[in-house]
Every structure is written in C-alpha cells, then in structure tokens.
Amino acid sequence: RSVLRYGRVVGKRKTLIFHLGKSGEGGRTNWVMYEQVISVDTQLDGVVRDSYVLCKIFEKSGLGPQNGEQYGA
C-alpha cells in the first residue's frame, strides 16, 4: 500500500505473515512483520535516491482472519 502526504507518495507499507513451510502449503503462525519504506529523496524520473526501512516484528495473540476475511466474520 502506498503512503501519501499532500497527495504525493512518500513511502510504502507492507504486512507480512510468517508460515511454517511454504506459504500455501504450510500453516500460518502468530508472527507478523510490518514493513514501512520511507522515500526521502525521489527524483523526477521516479527513481528513489535515498530511503529508510522500518520493520516491526511481533507475535499476535491469535491467528486472526485468513486472506479475504474480516475480524468477527
């Protein structure tokens, strides 16, 4: 997902779920990683010249919903 500031993309945000084994074959774990990439200096050609990545890794209290589902469904 894109992060916008004043209508301009300044970074990206990803949520990654850890699995045991391969992602479609293995089981989901309670471990999640949030990755946020902040572009500091983007040139007109769209190539990022400088950026920072911030990751937060934590264990959730439960598995949560599967892809496409909502909490409480």
Short mmCIF file of N, CA and C in Angstrom, two decimals:
data_model
loop_
_atom_site.label_atom_id
_atom_site.label_comp_id
_atom_site.label_asym_id
_atom_site.label_seq_id
_atom_site.Cartn_x
_atom_site.Cartn_y
_atom_site.Cartn_z
N ARG A 1 0.84 -1.18 0.00
CA ARG A 1 0.00 0.00 0.00
C ARG A 1 0.89 1.24 0.00
N SER A 2 0.45 2.23 -0.70
CA SER A 2 1.20 3.49 -0.77
C SER A 2 0.87 4.38 0.41
N VAL A 3 1.87 5.13 0.89
CA VAL A 3 1.69 6.11 1.95
C VAL A 3 1.74 7.48 1.28
N LEU A 4 0.68 8.27 1.46
CA LEU A 4 0.58 9.57 0.81
C LEU A 4 0.76 10.70 1.81
N ARG A 5 1.35 11.80 1.34
CA ARG A 5 1.45 13.03 2.11
C ARG A 5 1.22 14.17 1.13
N TYR A 6 0.20 14.96 1.37
CA TYR A 6 -0.17 16.06 0.48
C TYR A 6 -0.38 15.55 -0.95
N GLY A 7 -0.99 14.35 -1.08
CA GLY A 7 -1.30 13.80 -2.38
C GLY A 7 -0.12 13.20 -3.13
N ARG A 8 1.04 13.09 -2.48
CA ARG A 8 2.25 12.56 -3.11
C ARG A 8 2.70 11.30 -2.37
N VAL A 9 3.11 10.28 -3.11
CA VAL A 9 3.58 9.04 -2.49
C VAL A 9 4.94 9.29 -1.84
N VAL A 10 5.03 9.03 -0.54
CA VAL A 10 6.29 9.22 0.19
C VAL A 10 6.84 7.91 0.73
N GLY A 11 6.11 6.81 0.53
CA GLY A 11 6.60 5.54 1.01
C GLY A 11 5.63 4.42 0.71
N LYS A 12 5.98 3.23 1.21
CA LYS A 12 5.16 2.03 1.04
C LYS A 12 5.03 1.32 2.37
N ARG A 13 3.94 0.57 2.52
CA ARG A 13 3.68 -0.17 3.75
C ARG A 13 3.28 -1.60 3.37
N LYS A 14 3.87 -2.59 4.03
CA LYS A 14 3.55 -3.99 3.78
C LYS A 14 3.29 -4.70 5.10
N THR A 15 2.40 -5.70 5.07
CA THR A 15 2.17 -6.57 6.21
C THR A 15 2.52 -7.98 5.75
N LEU A 16 3.43 -8.64 6.46
CA LEU A 16 3.87 -9.98 6.09
C LEU A 16 3.53 -10.95 7.22
N ILE A 17 2.95 -12.10 6.86
CA ILE A 17 2.58 -13.13 7.81
C ILE A 17 3.57 -14.29 7.65
N PHE A 18 4.12 -14.77 8.74
CA PHE A 18 5.07 -15.87 8.68
C PHE A 18 4.33 -17.21 8.71
N HIS A 19 4.82 -18.17 7.90
CA HIS A 19 4.24 -19.50 7.79
C HIS A 19 5.28 -20.55 8.16
N LEU A 20 4.81 -21.73 8.55
CA LEU A 20 5.67 -22.89 8.71
C LEU A 20 5.66 -23.62 7.37
N GLY A 21 6.80 -23.82 6.77
CA GLY A 21 6.84 -24.43 5.45
C GLY A 21 6.53 -23.38 4.39
N LYS A 22 6.03 -23.80 3.25
CA LYS A 22 5.71 -22.87 2.16
C LYS A 22 4.38 -22.22 2.40
N SER A 23 4.23 -20.95 1.92
CA SER A 23 3.00 -20.17 2.12
C SER A 23 1.80 -20.83 1.51
N GLY A 24 1.21 -21.42 1.18
CA GLY A 24 0.05 -22.08 0.64
C GLY A 24 -0.05 -23.48 1.14
N GLU A 25 1.10 -24.08 1.48
CA GLU A 25 1.12 -25.46 1.95
C GLU A 25 1.33 -25.54 3.46
N GLY A 26 2.13 -24.66 4.01
CA GLY A 26 2.42 -24.68 5.44
C GLY A 26 1.37 -23.92 6.23
N GLY A 27 1.39 -24.07 7.53
CA GLY A 27 0.42 -23.39 8.38
C GLY A 27 0.88 -22.00 8.78
N ARG A 28 -0.08 -21.12 8.99
CA ARG A 28 0.23 -19.76 9.44
C ARG A 28 0.68 -19.80 10.89
N THR A 29 1.57 -18.86 11.24
CA THR A 29 1.99 -18.72 12.63
C THR A 29 1.39 -17.43 13.18
N ASN A 30 1.66 -17.16 14.44
CA ASN A 30 1.20 -15.91 15.07
C ASN A 30 2.16 -14.76 14.81
N TRP A 31 3.25 -14.98 14.06
CA TRP A 31 4.26 -13.96 13.85
C TRP A 31 3.94 -13.09 12.63
N VAL A 32 4.04 -11.77 12.84
CA VAL A 32 3.72 -10.79 11.81
C VAL A 32 4.86 -9.79 11.71
N MET A 33 5.10 -9.28 10.50
CA MET A 33 6.08 -8.20 10.33
C MET A 33 5.43 -7.07 9.55
N TYR A 34 5.49 -5.87 10.11
CA TYR A 34 5.08 -4.66 9.41
C TYR A 34 6.33 -4.02 8.84
N GLU A 35 6.35 -3.77 7.55
CA GLU A 35 7.49 -3.13 6.90
C GLU A 35 7.03 -1.80 6.33
N GLN A 36 7.73 -0.73 6.68
CA GLN A 36 7.41 0.60 6.17
C GLN A 36 8.66 1.18 5.52
N VAL A 37 8.55 1.53 4.24
CA VAL A 37 9.65 2.10 3.49
C VAL A 37 9.33 3.57 3.26
N ILE A 38 10.22 4.45 3.72
CA ILE A 38 10.02 5.90 3.59
C ILE A 38 11.03 6.43 2.59
N SER A 39 10.54 7.00 1.51
CA SER A 39 11.40 7.59 0.49
C SER A 39 11.70 9.02 0.88
N VAL A 40 12.97 9.34 1.04
CA VAL A 40 13.37 10.67 1.48
C VAL A 40 13.56 11.60 0.30
N ASP A 41 14.23 11.13 -0.74
CA ASP A 41 14.56 12.00 -1.87
C ASP A 41 14.24 11.25 -3.17
N THR A 42 13.13 11.60 -3.82
CA THR A 42 12.75 10.97 -5.07
C THR A 42 12.92 11.98 -6.20
N GLN A 43 13.63 11.58 -7.22
CA GLN A 43 13.86 12.44 -8.38
C GLN A 43 12.66 12.40 -9.30
N LEU A 44 12.64 13.28 -10.31
CA LEU A 44 11.52 13.36 -11.24
C LEU A 44 11.36 12.09 -12.07
N ASP A 45 12.42 11.35 -12.29
CA ASP A 45 12.31 10.13 -13.09
C ASP A 45 11.70 8.98 -12.29
N GLY A 46 11.34 9.20 -11.04
CA GLY A 46 10.69 8.19 -10.22
C GLY A 46 11.64 7.24 -9.52
N VAL A 47 12.93 7.40 -9.71
CA VAL A 47 13.91 6.52 -9.07
C VAL A 47 14.22 7.06 -7.68
N VAL A 48 14.07 6.20 -6.68
CA VAL A 48 14.34 6.61 -5.31
C VAL A 48 15.84 6.69 -5.09
N ARG A 49 16.32 7.83 -4.62
CA ARG A 49 17.74 8.05 -4.40
C ARG A 49 18.15 7.72 -2.97
N ASP A 50 17.25 7.85 -2.03
CA ASP A 50 17.56 7.61 -0.63
C ASP A 50 16.27 7.16 0.06
N SER A 51 16.34 6.12 0.87
CA SER A 51 15.14 5.66 1.57
C SER A 51 15.54 4.94 2.86
N TYR A 52 14.57 4.79 3.74
CA TYR A 52 14.76 4.11 5.01
C TYR A 52 13.68 3.04 5.15
N VAL A 53 14.01 1.94 5.83
CA VAL A 53 13.06 0.87 6.08
C VAL A 53 12.95 0.68 7.59
N LEU A 54 11.72 0.63 8.06
CA LEU A 54 11.45 0.37 9.47
C LEU A 54 10.58 -0.88 9.55
N CYS A 55 11.01 -1.87 10.33
CA CYS A 55 10.26 -3.12 10.47
C CYS A 55 9.88 -3.33 11.92
N LYS A 56 8.66 -3.82 12.11
CA LYS A 56 8.19 -4.19 13.44
C LYS A 56 7.77 -5.65 13.36
N ILE A 57 8.41 -6.51 14.16
CA ILE A 57 8.09 -7.93 14.20
C ILE A 57 7.53 -8.25 15.57
N PHE A 58 6.37 -8.92 15.57
CA PHE A 58 5.74 -9.24 16.85
C PHE A 58 4.91 -10.51 16.71
N GLU A 59 4.56 -11.08 17.85
CA GLU A 59 3.71 -12.27 17.89
C GLU A 59 2.31 -11.85 18.33
N LYS A 60 1.31 -12.16 17.50
CA LYS A 60 -0.07 -11.84 17.83
C LYS A 60 -0.61 -12.85 18.84
N SER A 61 -1.70 -12.50 19.49
CA SER A 61 -2.29 -13.40 20.48
C SER A 61 -3.11 -14.51 19.82
N GLY A 62 -3.46 -14.35 18.53
CA GLY A 62 -4.22 -15.37 17.80
C GLY A 62 -3.88 -15.30 16.33
N LEU A 63 -4.36 -16.26 15.55
CA LEU A 63 -4.05 -16.30 14.13
C LEU A 63 -4.72 -15.18 13.34
N GLY A 64 -5.88 -14.73 13.77
CA GLY A 64 -6.58 -13.69 13.03
C GLY A 64 -7.27 -14.26 11.81
N PRO A 65 -7.85 -13.40 10.96
CA PRO A 65 -8.61 -13.88 9.81
C PRO A 65 -7.69 -14.37 8.69
N GLN A 66 -8.20 -15.29 7.87
CA GLN A 66 -7.49 -15.72 6.66
C GLN A 66 -7.62 -14.60 5.62
N ASN A 67 -6.86 -14.69 4.55
CA ASN A 67 -6.92 -13.69 3.49
C ASN A 67 -8.35 -13.53 2.97
N GLY A 68 -8.78 -12.29 2.82
CA GLY A 68 -10.10 -12.01 2.30
C GLY A 68 -11.21 -12.02 3.34
N GLU A 69 -10.91 -12.42 4.56
CA GLU A 69 -11.93 -12.43 5.62
C GLU A 69 -11.75 -11.21 6.51
N GLN A 70 -12.77 -10.96 7.34
CA GLN A 70 -12.72 -9.83 8.27
C GLN A 70 -12.77 -10.37 9.69
N TYR A 71 -12.22 -9.59 10.63
CA TYR A 71 -12.31 -9.98 12.04
C TYR A 71 -13.77 -10.04 12.43
N GLY A 72 -14.13 -11.05 13.19
CA GLY A 72 -15.51 -11.20 13.65
C GLY A 72 -16.41 -11.89 12.64
N ALA A 73 -15.88 -12.28 11.47
CA ALA A 73 -16.71 -12.92 10.44
C ALA A 73 -16.98 -14.37 10.81
#
